[in-house]
Tab-separated table of C-alpha atoms and ligand atoms in Angstrom:
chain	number	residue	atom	x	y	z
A	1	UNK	CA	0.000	0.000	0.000
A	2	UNK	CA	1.387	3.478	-1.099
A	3	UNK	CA	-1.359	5.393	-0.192
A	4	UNK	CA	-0.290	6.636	3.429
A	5	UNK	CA	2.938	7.936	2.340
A	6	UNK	CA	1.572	9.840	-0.760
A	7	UNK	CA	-1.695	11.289	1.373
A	8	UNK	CA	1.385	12.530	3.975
A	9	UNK	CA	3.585	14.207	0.979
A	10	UNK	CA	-0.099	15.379	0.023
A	11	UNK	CA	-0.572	16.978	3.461
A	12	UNK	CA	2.972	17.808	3.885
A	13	UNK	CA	2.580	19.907	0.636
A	14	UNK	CA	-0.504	21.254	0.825
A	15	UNK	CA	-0.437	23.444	4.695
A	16	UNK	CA	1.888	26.677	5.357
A	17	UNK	CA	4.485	27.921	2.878
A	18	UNK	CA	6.351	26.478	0.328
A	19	UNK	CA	9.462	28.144	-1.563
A	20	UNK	CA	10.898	26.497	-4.644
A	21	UNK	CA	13.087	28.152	-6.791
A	22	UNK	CA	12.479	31.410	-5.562
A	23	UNK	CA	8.504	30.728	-6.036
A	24	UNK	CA	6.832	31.167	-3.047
A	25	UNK	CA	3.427	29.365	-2.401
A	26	UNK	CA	1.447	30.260	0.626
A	27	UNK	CA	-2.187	28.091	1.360
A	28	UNK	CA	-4.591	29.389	3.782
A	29	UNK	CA	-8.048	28.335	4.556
A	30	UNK	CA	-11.106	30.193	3.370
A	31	UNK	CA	-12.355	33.212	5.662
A	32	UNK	CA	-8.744	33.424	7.348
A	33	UNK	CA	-6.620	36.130	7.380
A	34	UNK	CA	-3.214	36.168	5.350
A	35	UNK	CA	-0.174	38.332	5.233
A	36	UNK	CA	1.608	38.722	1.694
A	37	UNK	CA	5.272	39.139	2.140
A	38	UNK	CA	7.144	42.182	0.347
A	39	UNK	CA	10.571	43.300	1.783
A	40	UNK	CA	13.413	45.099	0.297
A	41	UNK	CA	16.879	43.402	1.048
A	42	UNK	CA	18.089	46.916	1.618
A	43	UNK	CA	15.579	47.642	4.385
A	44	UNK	CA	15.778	51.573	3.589
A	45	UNK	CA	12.849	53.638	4.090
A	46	UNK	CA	9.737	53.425	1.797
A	47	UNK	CA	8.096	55.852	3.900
A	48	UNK	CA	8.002	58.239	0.863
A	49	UNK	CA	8.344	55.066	-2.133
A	50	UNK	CA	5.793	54.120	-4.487
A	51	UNK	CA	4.640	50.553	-3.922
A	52	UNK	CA	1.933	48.540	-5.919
A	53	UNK	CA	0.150	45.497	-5.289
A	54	UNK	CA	-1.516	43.447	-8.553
A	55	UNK	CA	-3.188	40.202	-8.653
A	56	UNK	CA	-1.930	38.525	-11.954
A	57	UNK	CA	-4.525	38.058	-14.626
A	58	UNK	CA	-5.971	34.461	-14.871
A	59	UNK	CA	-7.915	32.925	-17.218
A	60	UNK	CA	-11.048	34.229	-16.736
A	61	UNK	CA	-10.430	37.520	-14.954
A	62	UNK	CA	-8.121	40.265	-16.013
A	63	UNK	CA	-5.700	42.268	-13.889
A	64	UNK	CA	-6.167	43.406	-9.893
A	65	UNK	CA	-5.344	46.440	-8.145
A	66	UNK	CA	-4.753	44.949	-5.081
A	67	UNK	CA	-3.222	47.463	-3.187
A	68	UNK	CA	-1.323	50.920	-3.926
A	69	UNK	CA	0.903	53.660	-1.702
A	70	UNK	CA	2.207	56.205	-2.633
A	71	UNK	CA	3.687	58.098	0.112
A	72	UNK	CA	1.154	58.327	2.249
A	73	UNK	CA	-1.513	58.454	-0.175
A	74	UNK	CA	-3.433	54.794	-0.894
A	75	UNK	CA	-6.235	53.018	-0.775
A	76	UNK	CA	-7.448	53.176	2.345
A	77	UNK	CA	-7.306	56.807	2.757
A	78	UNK	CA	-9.030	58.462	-0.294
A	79	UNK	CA	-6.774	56.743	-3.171
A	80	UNK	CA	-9.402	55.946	-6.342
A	81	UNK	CA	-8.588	52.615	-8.047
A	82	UNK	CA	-8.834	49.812	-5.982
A	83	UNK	CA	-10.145	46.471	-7.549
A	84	UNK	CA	-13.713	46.100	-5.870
A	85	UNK	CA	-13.211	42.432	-4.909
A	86	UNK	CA	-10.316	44.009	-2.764
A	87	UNK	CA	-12.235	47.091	-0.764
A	88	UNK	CA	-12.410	47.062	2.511
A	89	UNK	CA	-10.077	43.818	2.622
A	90	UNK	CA	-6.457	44.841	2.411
A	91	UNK	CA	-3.992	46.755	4.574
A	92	UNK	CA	-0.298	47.638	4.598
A	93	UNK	CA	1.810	48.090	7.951
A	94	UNK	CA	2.514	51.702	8.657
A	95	UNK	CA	5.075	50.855	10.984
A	96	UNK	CA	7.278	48.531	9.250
A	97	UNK	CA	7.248	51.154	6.228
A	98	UNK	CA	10.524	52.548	7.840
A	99	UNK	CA	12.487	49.117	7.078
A	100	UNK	CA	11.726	48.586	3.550
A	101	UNK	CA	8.655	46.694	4.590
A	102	UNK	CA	5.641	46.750	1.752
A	103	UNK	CA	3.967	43.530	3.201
A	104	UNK	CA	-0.002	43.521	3.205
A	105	UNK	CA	-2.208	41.589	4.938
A	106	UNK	CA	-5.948	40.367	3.480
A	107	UNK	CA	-8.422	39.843	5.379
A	108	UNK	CA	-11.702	37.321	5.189
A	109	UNK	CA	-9.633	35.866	1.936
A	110	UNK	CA	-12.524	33.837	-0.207
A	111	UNK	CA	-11.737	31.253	-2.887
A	112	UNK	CA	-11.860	33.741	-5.408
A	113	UNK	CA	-8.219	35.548	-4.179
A	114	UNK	CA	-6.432	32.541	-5.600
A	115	UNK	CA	-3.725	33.644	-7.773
A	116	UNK	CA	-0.083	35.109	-8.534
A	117	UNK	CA	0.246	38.272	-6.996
A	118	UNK	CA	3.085	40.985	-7.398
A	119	UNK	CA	4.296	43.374	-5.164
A	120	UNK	CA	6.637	46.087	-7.720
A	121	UNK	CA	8.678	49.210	-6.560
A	122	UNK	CA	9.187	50.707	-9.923
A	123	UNK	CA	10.307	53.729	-8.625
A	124	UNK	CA	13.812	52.893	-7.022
A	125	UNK	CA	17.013	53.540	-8.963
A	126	UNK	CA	16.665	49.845	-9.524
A	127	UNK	CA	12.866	48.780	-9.705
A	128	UNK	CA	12.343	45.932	-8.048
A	129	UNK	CA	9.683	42.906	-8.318
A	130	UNK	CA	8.324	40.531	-5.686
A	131	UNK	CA	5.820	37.444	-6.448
A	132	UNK	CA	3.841	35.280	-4.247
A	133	UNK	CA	1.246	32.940	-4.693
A	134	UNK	CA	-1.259	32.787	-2.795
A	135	UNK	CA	-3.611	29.841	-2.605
A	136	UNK	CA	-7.109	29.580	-0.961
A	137	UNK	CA	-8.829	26.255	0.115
A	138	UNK	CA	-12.412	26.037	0.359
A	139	UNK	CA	-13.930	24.166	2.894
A	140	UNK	CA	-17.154	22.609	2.938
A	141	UNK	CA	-20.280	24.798	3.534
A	142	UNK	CA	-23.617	25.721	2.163
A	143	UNK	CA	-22.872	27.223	-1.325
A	144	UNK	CA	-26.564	26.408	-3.104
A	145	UNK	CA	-27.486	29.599	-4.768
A	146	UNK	CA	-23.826	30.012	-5.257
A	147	UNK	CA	-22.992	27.733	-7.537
A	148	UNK	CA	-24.705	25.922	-10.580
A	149	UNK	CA	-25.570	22.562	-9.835
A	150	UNK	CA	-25.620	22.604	-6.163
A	151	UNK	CA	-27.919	20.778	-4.530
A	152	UNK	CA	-30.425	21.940	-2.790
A	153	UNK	CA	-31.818	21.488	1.050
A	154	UNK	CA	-32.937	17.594	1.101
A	155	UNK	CA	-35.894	16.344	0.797
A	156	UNK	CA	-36.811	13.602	4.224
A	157	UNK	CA	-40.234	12.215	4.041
A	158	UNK	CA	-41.178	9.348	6.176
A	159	UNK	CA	-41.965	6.064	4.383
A	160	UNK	CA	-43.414	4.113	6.940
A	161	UNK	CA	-44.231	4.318	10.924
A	162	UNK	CA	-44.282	1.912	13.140
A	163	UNK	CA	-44.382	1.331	16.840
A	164	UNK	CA	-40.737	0.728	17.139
A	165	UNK	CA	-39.394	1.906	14.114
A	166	UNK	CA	-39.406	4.247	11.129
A	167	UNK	CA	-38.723	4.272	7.795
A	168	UNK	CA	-37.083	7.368	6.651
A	169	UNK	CA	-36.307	8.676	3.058
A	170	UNK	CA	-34.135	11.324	2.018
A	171	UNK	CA	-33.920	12.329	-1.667
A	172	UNK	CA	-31.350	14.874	-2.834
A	173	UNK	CA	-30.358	15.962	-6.456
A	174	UNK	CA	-27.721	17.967	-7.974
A	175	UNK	CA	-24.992	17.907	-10.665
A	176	UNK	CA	-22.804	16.602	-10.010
A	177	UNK	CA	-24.028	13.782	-7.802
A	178	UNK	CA	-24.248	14.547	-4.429
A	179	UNK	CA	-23.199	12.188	-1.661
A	180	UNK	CA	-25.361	11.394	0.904
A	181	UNK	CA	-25.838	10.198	4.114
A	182	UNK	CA	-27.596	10.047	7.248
A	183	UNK	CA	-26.337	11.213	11.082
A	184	UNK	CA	-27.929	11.219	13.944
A	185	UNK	CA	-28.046	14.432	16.496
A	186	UNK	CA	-24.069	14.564	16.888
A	187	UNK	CA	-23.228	14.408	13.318
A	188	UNK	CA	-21.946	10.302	13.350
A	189	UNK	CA	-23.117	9.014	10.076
A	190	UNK	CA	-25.547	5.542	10.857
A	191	UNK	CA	-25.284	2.726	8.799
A	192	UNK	CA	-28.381	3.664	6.037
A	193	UNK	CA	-29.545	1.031	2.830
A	194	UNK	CA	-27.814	1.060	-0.527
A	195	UNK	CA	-28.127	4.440	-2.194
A	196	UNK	CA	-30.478	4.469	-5.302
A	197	UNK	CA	-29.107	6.840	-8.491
A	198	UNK	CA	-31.991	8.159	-10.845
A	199	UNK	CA	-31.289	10.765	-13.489
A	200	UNK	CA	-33.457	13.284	-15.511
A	201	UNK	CA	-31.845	16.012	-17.595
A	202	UNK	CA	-28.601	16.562	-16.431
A	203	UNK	CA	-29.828	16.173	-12.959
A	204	UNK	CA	-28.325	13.559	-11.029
A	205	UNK	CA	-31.254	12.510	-7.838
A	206	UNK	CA	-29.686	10.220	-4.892
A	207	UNK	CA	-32.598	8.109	-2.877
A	208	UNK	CA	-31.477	6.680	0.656
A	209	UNK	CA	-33.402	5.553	3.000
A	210	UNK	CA	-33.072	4.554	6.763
A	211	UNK	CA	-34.955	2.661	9.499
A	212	UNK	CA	-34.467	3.824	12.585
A	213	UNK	CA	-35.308	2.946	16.485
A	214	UNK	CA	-34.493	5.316	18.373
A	215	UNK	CA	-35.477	8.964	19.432
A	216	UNK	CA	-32.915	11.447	18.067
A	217	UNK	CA	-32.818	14.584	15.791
A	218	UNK	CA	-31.555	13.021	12.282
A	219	UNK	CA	-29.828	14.844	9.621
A	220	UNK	CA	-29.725	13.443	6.119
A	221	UNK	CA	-26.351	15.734	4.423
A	222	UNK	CA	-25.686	15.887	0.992
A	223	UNK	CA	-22.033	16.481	0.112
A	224	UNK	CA	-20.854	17.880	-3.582
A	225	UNK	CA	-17.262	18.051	-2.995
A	226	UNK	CA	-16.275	19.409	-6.372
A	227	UNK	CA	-18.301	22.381	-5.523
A	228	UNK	CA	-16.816	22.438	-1.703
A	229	UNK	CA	-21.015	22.485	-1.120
A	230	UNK	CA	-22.709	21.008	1.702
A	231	UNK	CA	-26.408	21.009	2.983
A	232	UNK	CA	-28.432	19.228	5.298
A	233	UNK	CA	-32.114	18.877	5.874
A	234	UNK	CA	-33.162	17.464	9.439
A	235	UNK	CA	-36.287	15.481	11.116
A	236	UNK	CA	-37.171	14.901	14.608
A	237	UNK	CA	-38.398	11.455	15.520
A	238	UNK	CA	-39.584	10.245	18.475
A	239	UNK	CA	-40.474	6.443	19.701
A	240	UNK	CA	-41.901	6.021	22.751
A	241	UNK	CA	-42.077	1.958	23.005
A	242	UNK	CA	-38.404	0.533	23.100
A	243	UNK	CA	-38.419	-2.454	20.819
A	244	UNK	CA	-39.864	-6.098	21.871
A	245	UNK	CA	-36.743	-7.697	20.923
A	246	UNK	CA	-35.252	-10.291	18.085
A	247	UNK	CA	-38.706	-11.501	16.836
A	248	UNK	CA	-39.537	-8.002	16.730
A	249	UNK	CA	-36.499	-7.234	14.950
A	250	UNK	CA	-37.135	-9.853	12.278
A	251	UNK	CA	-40.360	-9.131	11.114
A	252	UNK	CA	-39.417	-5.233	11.198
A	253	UNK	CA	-36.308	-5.826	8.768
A	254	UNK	CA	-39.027	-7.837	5.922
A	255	UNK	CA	-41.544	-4.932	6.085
A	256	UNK	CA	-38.915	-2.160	5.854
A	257	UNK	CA	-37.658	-4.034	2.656
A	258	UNK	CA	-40.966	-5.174	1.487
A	259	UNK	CA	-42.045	-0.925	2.014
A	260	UNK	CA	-38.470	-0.315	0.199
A	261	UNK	CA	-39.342	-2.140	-2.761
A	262	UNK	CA	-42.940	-0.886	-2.828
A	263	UNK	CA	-41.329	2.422	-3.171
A	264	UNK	CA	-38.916	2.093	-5.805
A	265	UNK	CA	-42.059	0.784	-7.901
A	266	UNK	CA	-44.459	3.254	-7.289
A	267	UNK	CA	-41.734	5.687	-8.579
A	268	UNK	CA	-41.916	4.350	-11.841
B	301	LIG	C1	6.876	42.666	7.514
B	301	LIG	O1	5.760	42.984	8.318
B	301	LIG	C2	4.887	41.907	8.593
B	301	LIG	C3	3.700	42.465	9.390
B	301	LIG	O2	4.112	43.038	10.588
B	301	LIG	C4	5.633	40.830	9.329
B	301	LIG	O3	4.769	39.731	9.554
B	301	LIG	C5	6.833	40.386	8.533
B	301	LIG	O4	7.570	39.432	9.262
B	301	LIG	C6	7.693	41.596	8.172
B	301	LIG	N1	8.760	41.149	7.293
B	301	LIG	C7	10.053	41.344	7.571
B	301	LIG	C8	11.031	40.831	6.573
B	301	LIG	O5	10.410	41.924	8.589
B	302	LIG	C1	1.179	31.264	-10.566
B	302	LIG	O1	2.443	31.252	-11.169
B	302	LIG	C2	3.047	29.973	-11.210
B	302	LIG	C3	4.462	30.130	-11.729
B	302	LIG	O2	4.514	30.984	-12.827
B	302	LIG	C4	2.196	29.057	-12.061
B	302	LIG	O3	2.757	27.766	-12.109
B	302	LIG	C5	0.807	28.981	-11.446
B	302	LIG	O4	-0.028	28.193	-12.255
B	302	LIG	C6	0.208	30.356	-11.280
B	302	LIG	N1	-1.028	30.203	-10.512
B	302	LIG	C7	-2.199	30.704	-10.900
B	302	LIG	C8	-3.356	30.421	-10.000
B	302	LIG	O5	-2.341	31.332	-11.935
């Protein structure tokens, strides 16, 4: 098995700051605050220098103006031309100014700030260039509305109720597929039947469904990774009669899968 070392290069890789060949890489979290490093070697005094902040234009977005001073004057104090995905979000370090410092820190980063940025004195008797890349993970949270294809809140109806049991369903659609599963009240996923995959258009619909025995708060969560989206619909159950045992147990199992396969029928 290789797949524990390459998961720990993978993690090894992927957290703090890497520097190869002069390229530095640093990764932060979504909604975190980062500082983008900018220092002369010389450390003089940039009190009264001209330093400029870009984002490098990707693919589908042009050029950034990140962040500009010009002695004294910038963005945060009257200064027109700030990118508007950056107001409000990015701040130099007045007092590290005196030491050739032209660092910035951005705040509440989102997804979106990944990319090259460059950090360029072209004032000095020798203009000077800095580059960093800066690299925002998502993590996983409600993004429906956000992004095409993301599912929306589940669906939970209940199937079938008994004295000691029910029979819950969740459906949940999206493209792509969502992943789902079932938790109970503290968010451990519970052992649910085989998912069931249906399609129509290019919309992808996931069918699980799960018999439960006990009182709880349960939480069927749908999961499109590719889309770092996540949403969960909930439904209280309570059963007041604890269950009469194996016998019980047996005939509860055939009528869950007898109301299972009534289901999947009546669907079609
Ligand atoms: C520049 O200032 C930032 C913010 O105070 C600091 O984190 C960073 O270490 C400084 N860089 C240098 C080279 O002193
Ligand atoms: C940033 O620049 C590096 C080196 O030029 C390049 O490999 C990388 O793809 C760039 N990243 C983005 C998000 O454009």
């Amino acid at each position: 098995m290789n797949v524990v070392p390459l998961v720990c290069l993978f993690l090894l890789t992927r957290s703090g700051t890497t520097s190869a060949a002069g390229h530095e890489v640093i990764i932060v979290e979504e909604d975190s605050d980062v500082i983008l490093p900018c220092s002369l070697d010389s450390k003089e005094n940039i009190v009264a220098a001209l330093f400029d902040w870009k984002k490098v234009a990707q693919r589908d977005q042009g050029r950034k103006d990140v962040f500009l001073y010009d002695a004294g004057d910038h963005y945060n104090n009257g200064r027109d031309g700030q990118s508007p995905e950056f107001r409000g979000r990015v701040s130099h370090f007045p007092d590290q100014l005196n030491h050739g410092n032209a660092s910035i820190i951005i705040r509440n980063t989102k997804v979106e700030d990944t990319g090259n940025y460059t950090c360029d004195f072209p004032r000095l008797q020798t203009p000077q260039t800095f580059s960093v890349e800066l690299v925002v993970d998502p993590f996983l949270r409600d993004r429906s509305g956000e992004r095409t294809g993301a599912a929306p809140e589940p669906y939970i109806r209940t199937l079938h109720e008994a004295k000691y049991w029910r029979l819950l369903q969740c459906e949940a659609h999206g493209n792509p597929r969502p992943e789902v599963e079932w938790q109970d009240r503290s968010g451990n996923k519970l052992p649910a039947d085989k998912p069931e995959f249906s399609e129509r258009g290019s919309i992808f619909y996931v069918n699980l469904n799960i018999t439960v025995k006990e009182t709880d708060l349960y939480r069927c969560v749908a999961t499109q990774e590719t889309l770092s989206h996540q949403i969960h619909a909930v439904i209280p159950v309570t059963i007041s009669a604890s269950s009469p045992g194996a016998a019980g147990n047996v005939v509860m199992v055939a009528v869950s899968v007898l109301i299972t396969l009534l289901s999947q029928q009546t669907k079609i």
